[in-house]
Amino acid sequence: MGYLGNHLATVVVSAFAAFLTGMYFVMPDALHQLLLVSAVVTWFLAFICWIAQKSADYAHKWGSSHSHESHSHDEKKSSAKLVTHPPVSVSVEELKQFKESFTADLNELKDQVKLKDNEITKLRAEIANLETLVQIEALKAELANLKVLAAKERKRK
């Protein structure tokens, strides 16, 4: 990537930080606080850029001191080998046997699903009956309460 490698951002930010540092000594006293804060922040940014590039260089196992041409990109070898099997010929009779066995399994599964659906329908009916029984019991309790209230009203009269 040229003479600077991938450190172009670090160089540009460092140059700007140096410019701000130089301006600190040239500008009037009223701007010293602003330039001081700006220079410190910019030098910190330059340091962060430098650290980030060093980290990237380390992660990719080549630094800016190595030229790109001398670095060979060795691809990692896969430990898994590709194994090919010769084609297997299957007779028509074997295919029919497989088809029949799969059809039998499928029909068995369909029957099991139908049984489960019937069980679900029965359970829903039982739940509906239970709800009806609960409602009947609630009505009986309410009727009993009304009878008690009516008896109390008769006693008062």
Coordinates of N, CA and C in Angstrom, one line a residue:
M1 N 0.8 -1.2 0.0 CA 0.0 0.0 0.0 C 0.9 1.2 0.0
G2 N 1.9 1.2 -0.6 CA 2.8 2.4 -0.7 C 3.7 2.5 0.5
Y3 N 4.4 3.6 0.5 CA 5.5 3.8 1.5 C 4.9 3.9 2.9
L4 N 3.7 4.5 3.1 CA 3.2 4.7 4.4 C 2.4 3.4 4.9
G5 N 2.2 2.5 4.0 CA 1.5 1.3 4.4 C 0.1 1.7 4.7
N6 N -0.5 1.1 5.8 CA -1.8 1.4 6.2 C -1.9 2.5 7.3
H7 N -0.8 3.2 7.5 CA -0.7 4.2 8.5 C -1.0 5.6 8.1
L8 N -1.7 5.7 7.0 CA -2.0 7.0 6.4 C -2.9 7.8 7.4
A9 N -3.9 7.2 8.0 CA -4.7 7.9 9.0 C -3.9 8.4 10.1
T10 N -3.0 7.6 10.6 CA -2.1 8.0 11.7 C -1.3 9.2 11.4
V11 N -0.7 9.2 10.2 CA 0.2 10.3 9.7 C -0.6 11.6 9.6
V12 N -1.8 11.5 9.0 CA -2.6 12.7 8.8 C -3.1 13.3 10.1
V13 N -3.6 12.5 11.0 CA -4.0 13.0 12.3 C -2.8 13.5 13.1
S14 N -1.7 12.9 13.0 CA -0.5 13.4 13.7 C 0.0 14.7 13.1
A15 N -0.1 14.9 11.8 CA 0.3 16.2 11.2 C -0.7 17.3 11.6
F16 N -2.0 17.0 11.7 CA -2.9 17.9 12.2 C -2.7 18.3 13.7
A17 N -2.3 17.3 14.5 CA -2.0 17.5 15.9 C -0.8 18.4 16.0
A18 N 0.2 18.2 15.2 CA 1.4 19.0 15.2 C 1.1 20.4 14.8
F19 N 0.2 20.6 13.8 CA -0.2 21.9 13.4 C -0.9 22.6 14.5
L20 N -1.8 22.0 15.2 CA -2.5 22.6 16.3 C -1.6 22.9 17.5
T21 N -0.6 22.1 17.7 CA 0.4 22.3 18.7 C 1.2 23.6 18.4
G22 N 1.6 23.7 17.1 CA 2.4 24.9 16.7 C 1.6 26.1 16.8
M23 N 0.3 26.0 16.4 CA -0.6 27.2 16.5 C -0.8 27.7 17.9
Y24 N -0.6 26.8 18.9 CA -0.8 27.1 20.3 C 0.2 28.2 20.7
F25 N 1.4 28.1 20.1 CA 2.5 29.1 20.5 C 2.4 30.4 19.7
V26 N 1.7 30.3 18.6 CA 1.6 31.5 17.7 C 0.4 32.4 18.0
M27 N -0.7 31.8 18.3 CA -2.0 32.5 18.5 C -2.0 33.2 19.8
P28 N -2.9 34.2 20.0 CA -3.0 35.0 21.2 C -3.5 34.2 22.4
D29 N -3.3 34.8 23.6 CA -3.6 34.1 24.8 C -5.0 33.7 24.9
A30 N -5.9 34.4 24.3 CA -7.4 34.1 24.4 C -7.7 32.7 23.8
L31 N -6.9 32.3 22.8 CA -7.2 31.0 22.2 C -6.4 29.8 22.7
H32 N -5.5 30.1 23.7 CA -4.7 29.0 24.3 C -5.5 27.8 24.8
Q33 N -6.5 28.1 25.6 CA -7.3 27.1 26.2 C -7.9 26.2 25.1
L34 N -8.5 26.8 24.1 CA -9.1 26.1 23.0 C -8.1 25.3 22.2
L35 N -6.9 25.8 21.9 CA -5.9 25.1 21.2 C -5.3 24.0 22.0
L36 N -5.2 24.2 23.3 CA -4.6 23.2 24.2 C -5.5 22.0 24.2
V37 N -6.8 22.2 24.4 CA -7.8 21.1 24.4 C -7.8 20.4 23.0
S38 N -7.8 21.2 22.0 CA -7.8 20.6 20.6 C -6.6 19.8 20.3
A39 N -5.4 20.3 20.7 CA -4.2 19.6 20.5 C -4.1 18.3 21.3
V40 N -4.5 18.3 22.5 CA -4.5 17.1 23.4 C -5.4 16.0 22.8
V41 N -6.6 16.5 22.4 CA -7.6 15.5 21.8 C -7.0 14.9 20.5
T42 N -6.4 15.8 19.7 CA -5.9 15.3 18.4 C -4.7 14.3 18.6
W43 N -3.8 14.7 19.5 CA -2.7 13.7 19.8 C -3.3 12.4 20.3
F44 N -4.3 12.4 21.2 CA -4.9 11.2 21.7 C -5.5 10.4 20.5
L45 N -6.2 11.1 19.6 CA -6.7 10.4 18.4 C -5.6 9.8 17.5
A46 N -4.5 10.5 17.4 CA -3.4 9.9 16.7 C -2.8 8.7 17.3
F47 N -2.8 8.7 18.7 CA -2.3 7.5 19.4 C -3.3 6.4 19.2
I48 N -4.6 6.6 19.2 CA -5.6 5.6 19.0 C -5.5 5.0 17.6
C49 N -5.3 5.9 16.6 CA -5.1 5.4 15.2 C -3.9 4.5 15.1
W50 N -2.8 4.9 15.8 CA -1.5 4.1 15.7 C -1.7 2.7 16.4
I51 N -2.4 2.7 17.6 CA -2.6 1.5 18.3 C -3.5 0.6 17.5
A52 N -4.6 1.1 16.9 CA -5.5 0.3 16.1 C -4.8 -0.3 14.9
Q53 N -3.9 0.5 14.2 CA -3.2 -0.1 13.1 C -2.2 -1.2 13.5
K54 N -1.6 -1.0 14.6 CA -0.7 -2.0 15.1 C -1.4 -3.3 15.4
S55 N -2.6 -3.1 16.0 CA -3.4 -4.3 16.3 C -3.9 -5.0 15.0
A56 N -4.2 -4.2 14.0 CA -4.6 -4.8 12.7 C -3.4 -5.5 12.1
D57 N -2.3 -4.9 12.2 CA -1.1 -5.5 11.6 C -0.8 -6.9 12.3
Y58 N -0.9 -6.8 13.7 CA -0.6 -8.1 14.4 C -1.7 -9.1 14.1
A59 N -2.9 -8.7 13.9 CA -4.0 -9.7 13.7 C -3.8 -10.4 12.3
H60 N -3.3 -9.6 11.4 CA -3.0 -10.1 10.0 C -1.6 -10.6 9.8
K61 N -0.8 -10.6 10.8 CA 0.5 -11.2 10.8 C 1.5 -10.5 9.8
W62 N 1.3 -9.3 9.6 CA 2.2 -8.5 8.8 C 2.1 -7.1 9.1
G63 N 3.3 -6.5 9.3 CA 3.3 -5.1 9.7 C 3.6 -4.1 8.5
S64 N 3.6 -2.9 8.8 CA 3.9 -1.9 7.8 C 5.4 -2.0 7.3
S65 N 6.2 -2.6 8.2 CA 7.6 -2.7 7.8 C 7.8 -3.7 6.7
H66 N 6.9 -4.7 6.5 CA 7.0 -5.7 5.5 C 6.3 -5.1 4.2
S67 N 7.0 -5.4 3.1 CA 6.3 -4.9 1.9 C 5.2 -5.9 1.5
H68 N 4.3 -5.5 0.8 CA 3.1 -6.3 0.4 C 3.5 -7.4 -0.6
E69 N 4.5 -7.1 -1.4 CA 4.9 -8.1 -2.4 C 5.7 -9.3 -1.7
S70 N 6.4 -9.0 -0.6 CA 7.2 -10.1 0.0 C 6.3 -10.9 0.9
H71 N 5.1 -10.4 1.2 CA 4.2 -11.2 2.0 C 3.4 -12.2 1.2
S72 N 3.5 -13.4 1.5 CA 2.7 -14.4 0.7 C 1.5 -14.8 1.5
H73 N 0.4 -14.8 0.9 CA -0.8 -15.2 1.5 C -1.0 -16.7 1.4
D74 N -0.6 -17.3 2.5 CA -0.7 -18.8 2.6 C -2.1 -19.1 3.1
E75 N -2.9 -19.7 2.3 CA -4.2 -20.1 2.7 C -4.1 -21.3 3.7
K76 N -5.0 -21.3 4.6 CA -5.1 -22.4 5.6 C -5.6 -23.6 4.9
K77 N -4.9 -24.7 5.1 CA -5.2 -26.0 4.5 C -6.4 -26.6 5.3
S78 N -7.3 -27.1 4.7 CA -8.4 -27.7 5.4 C -8.0 -29.1 5.8
S79 N -8.4 -29.5 7.0 CA -8.0 -30.8 7.5 C -8.9 -31.9 6.9
A80 N -10.1 -31.5 6.5 CA -11.1 -32.4 5.9 C -10.7 -32.7 4.5
K81 N -10.8 -33.9 4.1 CA -10.5 -34.3 2.7 C -11.8 -34.6 2.1
L82 N -11.9 -34.3 0.8 CA -13.1 -34.6 0.0 C -13.0 -36.0 -0.4
V83 N -14.0 -36.8 0.0 CA -14.1 -38.2 -0.3 C -15.2 -38.4 -1.3
T84 N -14.9 -39.0 -2.4 CA -15.9 -39.3 -3.4 C -16.1 -40.8 -3.5
H85 N -17.4 -41.2 -3.5 CA -17.7 -42.6 -3.6 C -18.1 -42.9 -5.0
P86 N -17.8 -44.1 -5.5 CA -18.3 -44.5 -6.8 C -19.8 -44.6 -6.9
P87 N -20.4 -44.3 -8.0 CA -21.9 -44.3 -8.1 C -22.4 -45.7 -7.8
V88 N -23.5 -45.8 -7.1 CA -24.1 -47.1 -6.7 C -25.3 -47.3 -7.6
S89 N -25.4 -48.5 -8.2 CA -26.5 -48.8 -9.1 C -27.6 -49.5 -8.2
V90 N -28.8 -49.1 -8.4 CA -29.9 -49.6 -7.6 C -30.9 -50.2 -8.7
S91 N -31.4 -51.3 -8.4 CA -32.3 -51.9 -9.4 C -33.7 -51.4 -9.2
V92 N -34.6 -51.6 -10.1 CA -35.9 -51.1 -10.1 C -36.7 -51.8 -9.0
E93 N -36.4 -53.0 -8.8 CA -37.1 -53.8 -7.7 C -36.7 -53.2 -6.3
E94 N -35.5 -52.9 -6.1 CA -35.1 -52.3 -4.8 C -35.7 -51.0 -4.6
L95 N -35.8 -50.2 -5.7 CA -36.5 -48.9 -5.6 C -38.0 -49.1 -5.2
K96 N -38.6 -50.1 -5.8 CA -40.0 -50.4 -5.5 C -40.2 -50.8 -4.0
Q97 N -39.2 -51.6 -3.5 CA -39.2 -52.0 -2.1 C -39.1 -50.8 -1.2
F98 N -38.1 -49.9 -1.5 CA -38.0 -48.7 -0.7 C -39.2 -47.9 -0.7
K99 N -39.8 -47.8 -1.9 CA -41.1 -47.0 -2.0 C -42.2 -47.5 -1.2
E100 N -42.3 -48.9 -1.2 CA -43.4 -49.5 -0.4 C -43.1 -49.3 1.0
S101 N -41.9 -49.5 1.5 CA -41.6 -49.3 2.9 C -41.8 -47.9 3.4
F102 N -41.5 -46.9 2.5 CA -41.7 -45.5 2.9 C -43.2 -45.2 2.9
T103 N -43.9 -45.8 1.9 CA -45.4 -45.6 1.9 C -46.0 -46.1 3.1
A104 N -45.6 -47.3 3.5 CA -46.1 -47.9 4.8 C -45.8 -47.1 6.0
D105 N -44.6 -46.6 6.1 CA -44.3 -45.7 7.2 C -45.1 -44.4 7.2
L106 N -45.3 -43.9 6.0 CA -46.1 -42.6 5.8 C -47.5 -42.9 6.3
N107 N -48.1 -44.0 5.8 CA -49.5 -44.3 6.2 C -49.6 -44.5 7.7
E108 N -48.6 -45.2 8.3 CA -48.6 -45.3 9.8 C -48.6 -44.0 10.5
L109 N -47.8 -43.1 10.0 CA -47.7 -41.8 10.6 C -49.0 -41.0 10.4
K110 N -49.7 -41.2 9.2 CA -51.0 -40.5 9.0 C -52.0 -41.0 10.0
D111 N -52.0 -42.4 10.2 CA -53.0 -43.0 11.1 C -52.7 -42.4 12.6
Q112 N -51.5 -42.3 12.9 CA -51.2 -41.8 14.3 C -51.7 -40.3 14.4
V113 N -51.5 -39.6 13.3 CA -51.9 -38.2 13.4 C -53.4 -38.1 13.5
K114 N -54.1 -39.0 12.7 CA -55.6 -39.1 12.8 C -56.1 -39.4 14.2
L115 N -55.4 -40.4 14.9 CA -55.7 -40.7 16.2 C -55.5 -39.5 17.2
K116 N -54.4 -38.8 17.0 CA -54.1 -37.7 17.8 C -55.2 -36.6 17.6
D117 N -55.6 -36.4 16.3 CA -56.7 -35.4 16.0 C -58.0 -35.8 16.7
N118 N -58.3 -37.1 16.7 CA -59.5 -37.6 17.3 C -59.4 -37.3 18.9
E119 N -58.3 -37.6 19.4 CA -58.1 -37.4 20.9 C -58.3 -35.9 21.2
I120 N -57.7 -35.1 20.4 CA -57.8 -33.6 20.6 C -59.3 -33.2 20.5
T121 N -60.0 -33.7 19.6 CA -61.4 -33.4 19.4 C -62.2 -33.8 20.7
K122 N -61.9 -35.0 21.2 CA -62.6 -35.5 22.4 C -62.2 -34.7 23.6
L123 N -61.0 -34.3 23.7 CA -60.6 -33.4 24.8 C -61.3 -32.1 24.8
R124 N -61.4 -31.5 23.6 CA -62.1 -30.2 23.5 C -63.6 -30.4 23.9
A125 N -64.2 -31.5 23.5 CA -65.6 -31.7 23.9 C -65.7 -31.8 25.4
E126 N -64.8 -32.5 26.0 CA -64.8 -32.7 27.5 C -64.6 -31.3 28.2
I127 N -63.7 -30.5 27.6 CA -63.5 -29.2 28.2 C -64.8 -28.4 28.1
A128 N -65.4 -28.5 26.9 CA -66.7 -27.7 26.8 C -67.7 -28.2 27.8
N129 N -67.8 -29.5 28.0 CA -68.7 -30.1 29.0 C -68.3 -29.6 30.4
L130 N -67.0 -29.6 30.7 CA -66.6 -29.1 32.0 C -67.0 -27.7 32.2
E131 N -66.8 -26.9 31.2 CA -67.2 -25.5 31.3 C -68.7 -25.4 31.5
T132 N -69.5 -26.2 30.9 CA -70.9 -26.2 31.1 C -71.2 -26.6 32.5
L133 N -70.6 -27.7 33.0 CA -70.8 -28.1 34.4 C -70.4 -27.0 35.4
V134 N -69.3 -26.3 35.1 CA -68.9 -25.2 36.0 C -69.9 -24.1 36.0
Q135 N -70.5 -23.8 34.8 CA -71.5 -22.8 34.7 C -72.8 -23.3 35.5
I136 N -73.1 -24.6 35.4 CA -74.3 -25.1 36.1 C -74.1 -24.9 37.6
E137 N -72.9 -25.3 38.0 CA -72.6 -25.2 39.5 C -72.6 -23.8 39.9
A138 N -72.1 -22.8 39.1 CA -72.2 -21.4 39.4 C -73.6 -20.9 39.5
L139 N -74.5 -21.4 38.6 CA -75.9 -21.0 38.6 C -76.6 -21.6 39.9
K140 N -76.2 -22.8 40.3 CA -76.8 -23.4 41.5 C -76.4 -22.6 42.7
A141 N -75.1 -22.2 42.8 CA -74.6 -21.4 43.9 C -75.3 -20.1 43.9
E142 N -75.5 -19.5 42.8 CA -76.2 -18.2 42.7 C -77.7 -18.3 43.1
L143 N -78.3 -19.4 42.7 CA -79.7 -19.7 43.1 C -79.8 -19.9 44.6
A144 N -78.9 -20.6 45.1 CA -78.9 -20.8 46.6 C -78.7 -19.5 47.3
N145 N -77.9 -18.6 46.8 CA -77.7 -17.3 47.5 C -78.9 -16.5 47.4
L146 N -79.6 -16.6 46.2 CA -80.9 -15.8 46.1 C -81.9 -16.4 47.0
K147 N -82.0 -17.7 47.2 CA -82.9 -18.3 48.1 C -82.7 -17.8 49.6
V148 N -81.4 -17.7 49.9 CA -81.0 -17.3 51.3 C -81.4 -15.8 51.4
L149 N -81.2 -15.0 50.4 CA -81.6 -13.6 50.5 C -83.1 -13.4 50.6
A150 N -83.8 -14.3 49.8 CA -85.3 -14.2 49.9 C -85.8 -14.6 51.2
A151 N -85.2 -15.6 51.8 CA -85.6 -16.1 53.2 C -85.3 -15.0 54.2
K152 N -84.2 -14.2 54.1 CA -84.0 -13.1 55.0 C -85.0 -12.0 54.8
E153 N -85.4 -11.8 53.6 CA -86.4 -10.7 53.3 C -87.7 -11.1 53.9
R154 N -88.1 -12.4 53.9 CA -89.4 -12.8 54.5 C -89.3 -12.7 56.0
K155 N -88.2 -13.0 56.6 CA -88.1 -12.9 58.0 C -88.2 -11.4 58.5
R156 N -87.7 -10.5 57.7 CA -87.8 -9.1 58.1 C -89.3 -8.6 58.0
K157 N -90.1 -9.2 57.2 CA -91.5 -8.7 57.0 C -92.3 -9.3 58.0

